[in-house]
PDB file of C-alpha atoms in Angstrom:
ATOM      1  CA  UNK A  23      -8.784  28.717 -39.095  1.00 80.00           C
ATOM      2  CA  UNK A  24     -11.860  30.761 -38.020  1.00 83.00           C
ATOM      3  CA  UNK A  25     -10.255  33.635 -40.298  1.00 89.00           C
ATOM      4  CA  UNK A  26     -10.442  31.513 -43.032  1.00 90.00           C
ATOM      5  CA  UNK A  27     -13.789  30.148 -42.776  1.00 86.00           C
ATOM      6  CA  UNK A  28     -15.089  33.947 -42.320  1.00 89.00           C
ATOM      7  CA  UNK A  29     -13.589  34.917 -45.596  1.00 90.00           C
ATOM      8  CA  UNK A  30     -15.132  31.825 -47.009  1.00 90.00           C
ATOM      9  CA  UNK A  31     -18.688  32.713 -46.043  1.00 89.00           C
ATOM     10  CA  UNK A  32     -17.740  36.444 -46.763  1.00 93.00           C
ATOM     11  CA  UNK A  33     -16.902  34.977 -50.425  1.00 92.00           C
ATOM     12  CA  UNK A  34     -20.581  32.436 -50.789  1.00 90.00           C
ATOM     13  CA  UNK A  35     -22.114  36.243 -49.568  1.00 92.00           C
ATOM     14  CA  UNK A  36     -21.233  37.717 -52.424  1.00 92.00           C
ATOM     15  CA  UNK A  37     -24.114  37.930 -54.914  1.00 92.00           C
ATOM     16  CA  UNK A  38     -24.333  36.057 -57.829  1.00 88.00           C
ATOM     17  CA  UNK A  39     -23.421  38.616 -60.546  1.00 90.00           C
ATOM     18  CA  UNK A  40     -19.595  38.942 -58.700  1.00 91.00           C
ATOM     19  CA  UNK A  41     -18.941  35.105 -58.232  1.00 90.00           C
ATOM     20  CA  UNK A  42     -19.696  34.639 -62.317  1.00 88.00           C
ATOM     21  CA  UNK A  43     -16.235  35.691 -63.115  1.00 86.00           C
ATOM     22  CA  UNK A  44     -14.807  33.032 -61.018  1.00 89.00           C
ATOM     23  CA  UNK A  45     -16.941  31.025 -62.502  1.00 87.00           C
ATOM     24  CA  UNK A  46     -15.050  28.087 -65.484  1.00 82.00           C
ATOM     25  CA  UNK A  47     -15.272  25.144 -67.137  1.00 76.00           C
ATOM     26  CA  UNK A  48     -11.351  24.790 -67.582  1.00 81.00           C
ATOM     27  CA  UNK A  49     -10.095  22.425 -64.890  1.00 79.00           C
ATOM     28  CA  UNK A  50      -6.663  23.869 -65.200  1.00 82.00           C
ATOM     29  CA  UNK A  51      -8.009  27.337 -64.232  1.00 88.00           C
ATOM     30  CA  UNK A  52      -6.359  28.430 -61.103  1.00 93.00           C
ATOM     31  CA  UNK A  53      -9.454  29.659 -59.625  1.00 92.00           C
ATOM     32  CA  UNK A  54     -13.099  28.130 -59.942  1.00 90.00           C
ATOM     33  CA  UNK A  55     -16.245  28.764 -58.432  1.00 88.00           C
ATOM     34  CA  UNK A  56     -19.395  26.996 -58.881  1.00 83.00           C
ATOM     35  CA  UNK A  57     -21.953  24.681 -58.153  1.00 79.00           C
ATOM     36  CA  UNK A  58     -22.407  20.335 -58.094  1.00 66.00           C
ATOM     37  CA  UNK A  59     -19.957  18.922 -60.391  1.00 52.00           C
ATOM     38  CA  UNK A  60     -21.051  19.564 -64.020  1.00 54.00           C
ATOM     39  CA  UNK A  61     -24.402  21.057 -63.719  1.00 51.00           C
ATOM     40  CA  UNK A  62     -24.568  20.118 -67.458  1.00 58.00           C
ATOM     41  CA  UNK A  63     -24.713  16.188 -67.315  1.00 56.00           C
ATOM     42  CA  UNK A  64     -25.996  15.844 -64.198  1.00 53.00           C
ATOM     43  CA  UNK A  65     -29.127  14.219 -63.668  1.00 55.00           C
ATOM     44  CA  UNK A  66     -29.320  15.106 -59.834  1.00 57.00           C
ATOM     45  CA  UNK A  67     -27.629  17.761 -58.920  1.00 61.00           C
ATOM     46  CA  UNK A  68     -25.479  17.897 -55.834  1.00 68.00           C
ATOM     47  CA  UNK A  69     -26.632  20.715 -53.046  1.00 71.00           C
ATOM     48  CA  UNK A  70     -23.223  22.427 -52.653  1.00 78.00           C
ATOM     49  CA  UNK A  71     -21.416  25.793 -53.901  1.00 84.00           C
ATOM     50  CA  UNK A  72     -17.464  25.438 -53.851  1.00 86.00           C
ATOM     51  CA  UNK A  73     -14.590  27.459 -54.465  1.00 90.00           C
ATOM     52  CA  UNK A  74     -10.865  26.033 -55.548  1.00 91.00           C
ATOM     53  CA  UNK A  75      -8.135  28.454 -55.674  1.00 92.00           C
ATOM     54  CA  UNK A  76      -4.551  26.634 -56.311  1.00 91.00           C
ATOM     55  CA  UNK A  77      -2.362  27.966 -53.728  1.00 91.00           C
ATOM     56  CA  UNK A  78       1.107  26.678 -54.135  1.00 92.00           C
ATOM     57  CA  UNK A  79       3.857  26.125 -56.124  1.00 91.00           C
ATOM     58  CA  UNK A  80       2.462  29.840 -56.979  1.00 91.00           C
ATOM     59  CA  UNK A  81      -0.236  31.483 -54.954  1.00 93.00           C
ATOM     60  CA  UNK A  82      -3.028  32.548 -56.584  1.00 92.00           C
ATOM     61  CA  UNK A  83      -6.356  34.608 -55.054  1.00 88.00           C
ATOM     62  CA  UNK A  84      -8.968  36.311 -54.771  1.00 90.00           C
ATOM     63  CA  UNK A  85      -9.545  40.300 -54.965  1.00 91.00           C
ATOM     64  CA  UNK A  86     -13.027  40.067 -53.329  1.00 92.00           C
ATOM     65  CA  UNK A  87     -14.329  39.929 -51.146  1.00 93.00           C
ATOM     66  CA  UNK A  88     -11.957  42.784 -49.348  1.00 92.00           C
ATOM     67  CA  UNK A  89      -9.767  40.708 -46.932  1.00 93.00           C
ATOM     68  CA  UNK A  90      -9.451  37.044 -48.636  1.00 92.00           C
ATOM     69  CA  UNK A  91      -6.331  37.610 -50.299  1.00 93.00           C
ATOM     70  CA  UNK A  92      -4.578  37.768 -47.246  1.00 95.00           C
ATOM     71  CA  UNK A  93      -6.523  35.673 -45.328  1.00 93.00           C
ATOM     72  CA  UNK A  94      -5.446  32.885 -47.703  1.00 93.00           C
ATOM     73  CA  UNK A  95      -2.331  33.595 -47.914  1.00 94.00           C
ATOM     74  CA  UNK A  96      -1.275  33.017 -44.476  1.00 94.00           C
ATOM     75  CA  UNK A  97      -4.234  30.547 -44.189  1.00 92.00           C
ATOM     76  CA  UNK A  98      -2.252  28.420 -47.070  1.00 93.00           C
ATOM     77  CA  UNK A  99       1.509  28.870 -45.600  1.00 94.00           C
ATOM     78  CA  UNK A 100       0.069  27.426 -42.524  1.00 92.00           C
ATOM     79  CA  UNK A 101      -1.723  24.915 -43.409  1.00 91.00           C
ATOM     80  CA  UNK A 102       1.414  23.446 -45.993  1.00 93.00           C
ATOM     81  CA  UNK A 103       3.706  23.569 -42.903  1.00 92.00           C
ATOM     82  CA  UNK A 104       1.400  21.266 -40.882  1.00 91.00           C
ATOM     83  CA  UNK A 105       1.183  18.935 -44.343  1.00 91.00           C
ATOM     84  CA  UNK A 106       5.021  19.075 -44.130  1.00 93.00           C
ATOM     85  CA  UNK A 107       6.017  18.558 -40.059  1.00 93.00           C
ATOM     86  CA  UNK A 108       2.955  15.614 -40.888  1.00 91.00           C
ATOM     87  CA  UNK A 109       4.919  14.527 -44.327  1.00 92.00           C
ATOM     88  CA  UNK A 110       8.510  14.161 -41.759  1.00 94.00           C
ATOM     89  CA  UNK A 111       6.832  12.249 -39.311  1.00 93.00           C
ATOM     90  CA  UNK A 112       5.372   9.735 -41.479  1.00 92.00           C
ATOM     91  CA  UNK A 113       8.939   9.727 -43.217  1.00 93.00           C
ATOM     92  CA  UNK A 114      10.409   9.251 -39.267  1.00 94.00           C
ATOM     93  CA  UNK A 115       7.750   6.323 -38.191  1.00 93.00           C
ATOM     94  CA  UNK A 116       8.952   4.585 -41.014  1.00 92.00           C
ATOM     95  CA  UNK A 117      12.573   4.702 -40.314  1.00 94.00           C
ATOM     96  CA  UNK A 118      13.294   7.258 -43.260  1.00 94.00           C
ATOM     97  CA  UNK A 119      15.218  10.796 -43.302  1.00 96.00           C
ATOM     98  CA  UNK A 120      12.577  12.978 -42.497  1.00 95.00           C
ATOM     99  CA  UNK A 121      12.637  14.930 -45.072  1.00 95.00           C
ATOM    100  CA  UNK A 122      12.080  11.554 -47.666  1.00 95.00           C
ATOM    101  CA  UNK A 123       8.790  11.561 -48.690  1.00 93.00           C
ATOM    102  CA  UNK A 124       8.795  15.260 -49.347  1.00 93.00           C
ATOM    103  CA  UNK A 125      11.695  14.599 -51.466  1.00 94.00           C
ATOM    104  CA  UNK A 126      10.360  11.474 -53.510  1.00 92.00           C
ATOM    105  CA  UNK A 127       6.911  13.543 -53.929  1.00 90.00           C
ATOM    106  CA  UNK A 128       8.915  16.741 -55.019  1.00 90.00           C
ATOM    107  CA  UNK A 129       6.725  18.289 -52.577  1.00 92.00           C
ATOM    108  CA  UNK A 130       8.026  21.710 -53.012  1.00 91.00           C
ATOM    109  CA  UNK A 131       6.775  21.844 -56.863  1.00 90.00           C
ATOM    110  CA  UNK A 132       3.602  20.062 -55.887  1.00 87.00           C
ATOM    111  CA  UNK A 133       0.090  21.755 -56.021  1.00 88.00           C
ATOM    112  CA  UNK A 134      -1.357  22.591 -53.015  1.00 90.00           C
ATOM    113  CA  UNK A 135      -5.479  23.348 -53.462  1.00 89.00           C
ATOM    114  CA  UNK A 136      -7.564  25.681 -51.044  1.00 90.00           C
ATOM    115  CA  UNK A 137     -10.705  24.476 -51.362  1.00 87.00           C
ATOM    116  CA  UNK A 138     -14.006  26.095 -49.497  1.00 86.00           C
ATOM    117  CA  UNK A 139     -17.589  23.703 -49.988  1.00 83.00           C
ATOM    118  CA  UNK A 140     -20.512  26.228 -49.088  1.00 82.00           C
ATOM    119  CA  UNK A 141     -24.104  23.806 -48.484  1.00 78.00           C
ATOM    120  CA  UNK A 142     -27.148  26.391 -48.742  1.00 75.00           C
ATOM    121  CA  UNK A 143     -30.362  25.956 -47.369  1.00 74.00           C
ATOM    122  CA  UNK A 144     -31.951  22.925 -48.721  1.00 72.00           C
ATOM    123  CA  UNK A 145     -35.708  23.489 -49.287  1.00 72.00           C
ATOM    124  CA  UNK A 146     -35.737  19.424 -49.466  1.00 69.00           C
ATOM    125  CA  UNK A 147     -32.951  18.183 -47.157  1.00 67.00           C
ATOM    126  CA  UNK A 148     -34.449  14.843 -47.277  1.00 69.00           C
ATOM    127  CA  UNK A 149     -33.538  14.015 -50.957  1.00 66.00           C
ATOM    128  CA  UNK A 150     -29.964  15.770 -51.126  1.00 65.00           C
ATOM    129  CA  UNK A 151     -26.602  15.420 -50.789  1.00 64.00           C
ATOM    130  CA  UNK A 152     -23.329  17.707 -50.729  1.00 65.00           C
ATOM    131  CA  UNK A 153     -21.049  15.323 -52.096  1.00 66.00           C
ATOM    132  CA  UNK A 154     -21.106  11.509 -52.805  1.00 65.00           C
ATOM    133  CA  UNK A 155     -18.943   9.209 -51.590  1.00 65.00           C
ATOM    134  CA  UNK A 156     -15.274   9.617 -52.902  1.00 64.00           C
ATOM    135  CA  UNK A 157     -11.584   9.301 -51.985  1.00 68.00           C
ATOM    136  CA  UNK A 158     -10.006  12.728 -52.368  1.00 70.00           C
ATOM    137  CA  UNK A 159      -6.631  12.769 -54.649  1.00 73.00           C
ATOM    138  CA  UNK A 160      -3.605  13.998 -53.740  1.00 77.00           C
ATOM    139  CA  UNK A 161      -0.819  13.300 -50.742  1.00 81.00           C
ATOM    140  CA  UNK A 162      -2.593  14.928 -47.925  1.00 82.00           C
ATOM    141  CA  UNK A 163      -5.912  16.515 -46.909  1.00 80.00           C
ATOM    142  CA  UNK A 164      -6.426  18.923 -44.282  1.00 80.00           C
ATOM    143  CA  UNK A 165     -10.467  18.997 -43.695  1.00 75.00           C
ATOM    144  CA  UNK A 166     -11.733  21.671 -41.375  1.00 74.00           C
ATOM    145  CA  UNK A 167     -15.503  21.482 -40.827  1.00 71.00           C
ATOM    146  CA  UNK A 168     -17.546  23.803 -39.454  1.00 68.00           C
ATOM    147  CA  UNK A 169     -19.746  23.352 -36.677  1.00 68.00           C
ATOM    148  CA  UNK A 170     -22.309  22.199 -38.916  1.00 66.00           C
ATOM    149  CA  UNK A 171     -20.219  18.733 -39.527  1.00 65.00           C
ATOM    150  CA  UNK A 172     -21.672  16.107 -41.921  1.00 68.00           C
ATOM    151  CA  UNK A 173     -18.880  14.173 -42.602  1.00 73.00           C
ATOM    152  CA  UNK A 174     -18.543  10.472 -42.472  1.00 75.00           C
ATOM    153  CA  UNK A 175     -15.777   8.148 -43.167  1.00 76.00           C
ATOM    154  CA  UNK A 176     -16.134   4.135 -44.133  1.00 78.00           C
ATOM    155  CA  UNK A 177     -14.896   2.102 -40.963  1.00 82.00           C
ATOM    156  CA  UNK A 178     -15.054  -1.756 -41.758  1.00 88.00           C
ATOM    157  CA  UNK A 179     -17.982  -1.660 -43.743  1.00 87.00           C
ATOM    158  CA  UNK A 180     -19.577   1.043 -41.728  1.00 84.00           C
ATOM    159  CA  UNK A 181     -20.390   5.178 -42.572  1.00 81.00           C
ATOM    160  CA  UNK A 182     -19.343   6.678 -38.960  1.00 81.00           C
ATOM    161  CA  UNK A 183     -20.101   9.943 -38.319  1.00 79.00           C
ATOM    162  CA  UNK A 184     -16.591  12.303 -37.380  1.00 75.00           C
ATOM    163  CA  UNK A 185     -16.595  14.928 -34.852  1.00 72.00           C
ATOM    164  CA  UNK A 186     -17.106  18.452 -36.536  1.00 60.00           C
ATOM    165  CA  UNK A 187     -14.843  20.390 -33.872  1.00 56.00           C
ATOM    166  CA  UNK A 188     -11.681  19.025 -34.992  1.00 50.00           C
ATOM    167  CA  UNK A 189      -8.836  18.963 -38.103  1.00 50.00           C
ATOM    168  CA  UNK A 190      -8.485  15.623 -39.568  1.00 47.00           C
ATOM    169  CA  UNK A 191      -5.797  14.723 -41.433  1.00 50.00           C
ATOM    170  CA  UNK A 192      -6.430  11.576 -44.211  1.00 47.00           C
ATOM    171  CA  UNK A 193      -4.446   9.426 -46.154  1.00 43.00           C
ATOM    172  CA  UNK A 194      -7.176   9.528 -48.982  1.00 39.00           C
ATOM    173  CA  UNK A 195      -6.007   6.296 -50.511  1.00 37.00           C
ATOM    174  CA  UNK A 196      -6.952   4.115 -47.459  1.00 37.00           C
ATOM    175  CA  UNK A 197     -10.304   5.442 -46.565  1.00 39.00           C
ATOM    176  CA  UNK A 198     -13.246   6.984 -48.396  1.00 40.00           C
ATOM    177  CA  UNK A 199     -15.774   9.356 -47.037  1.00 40.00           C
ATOM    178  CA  UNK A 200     -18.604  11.094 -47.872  1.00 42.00           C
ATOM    179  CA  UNK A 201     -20.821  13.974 -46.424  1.00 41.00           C
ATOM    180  CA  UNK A 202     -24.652  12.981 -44.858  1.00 39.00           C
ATOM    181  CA  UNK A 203     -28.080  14.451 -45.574  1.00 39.00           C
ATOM    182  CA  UNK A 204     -27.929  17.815 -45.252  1.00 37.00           C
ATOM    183  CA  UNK A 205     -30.536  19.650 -42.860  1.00 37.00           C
ATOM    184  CA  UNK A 206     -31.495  23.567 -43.812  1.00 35.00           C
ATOM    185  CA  UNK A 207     -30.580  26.100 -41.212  1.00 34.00           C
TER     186      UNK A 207
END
């Protein structure tokens, strides 16, 4: 994991000029950089940087910065292992073959997304956010936070902060979360 969140930061350290080319409007693109959401209707813009890259069913990355290609490579194969031995135990609790879900989800055709969320230096932490509240899509998440944290999921009717030095697993369709103010560093 560490490997991964190096060649993220070695990625946001790029300057400006070399990020524009991963830079689109097309949501189908398999790799997009940028910043907020759509910096173009947007009244408030959101204090983050991201970066998606669409990993599986074919792997797609990076050339720079030197490293990330590989990095994400076996970053991604990883990580869609754990999302499958999680995917068979669900199946299992439930009384299903193990391999069901995966099956009825055609899992193996299924995107898989990489995505990195970079939050700069606020000059006015006070009156920004990285993301708003939201339920991510999809059949599993794997969030790895920094230590930074900032994350906080709705538990009955209350925003609780989660512990930064862990991976959490969600089942986006039963809980919603959203990151908190963000302080400068």
């Amino acid at each position: 994991m560490k490997s991964m969140i190096d060649a993220s930061h070695r990625f946001f350290d790029l300057p400006e000029e070399e990020k524009k080319e991963f830079q689109t409007r097309n949501l189908l693109d398999p790799i997009k950089c940028g910043t907020s959401f759509n910096a173009d209707i947007e009244k408030v813009h959101l204090w983050r940087d991201f970066l998606k890259v669409i990993a599986h069913p074919e792997f797609n990355s990076l050339y720079k910065p030197a490293g990330y290609s590989e990095v994400s490579l076996e970053f991604s194969k990883r990580t869609r292992e754990v999302a499958t031995e999680i995917l068979k135990g669900i199946s299992e609790s439930l009384g299903l073959e193990a391999d069901y879900i995966t099956k009825a989800m055609n899992w193996d055709r299924g995107l898989q997304i990489l995505a990195g969320n970079y939050y700069p230096a606020c000059p006015q932490p006070d009156k920004a956010i990285g993301l708003p509240p939201h339920t991510d899509h999809g059949l599993v998440t794997l969030l790895i936070q920094n230590e930074m944290g900032g994350l906080e999921v709705k538990h009955k009717d209350q925003w609780v902060l989660v512990n930064s030095h862990s991976m959490h697993v969600w089942r986006p369709v039963a809980s919603s979360w959203r990151p908190v103010a963000l302080q400068s560093v």
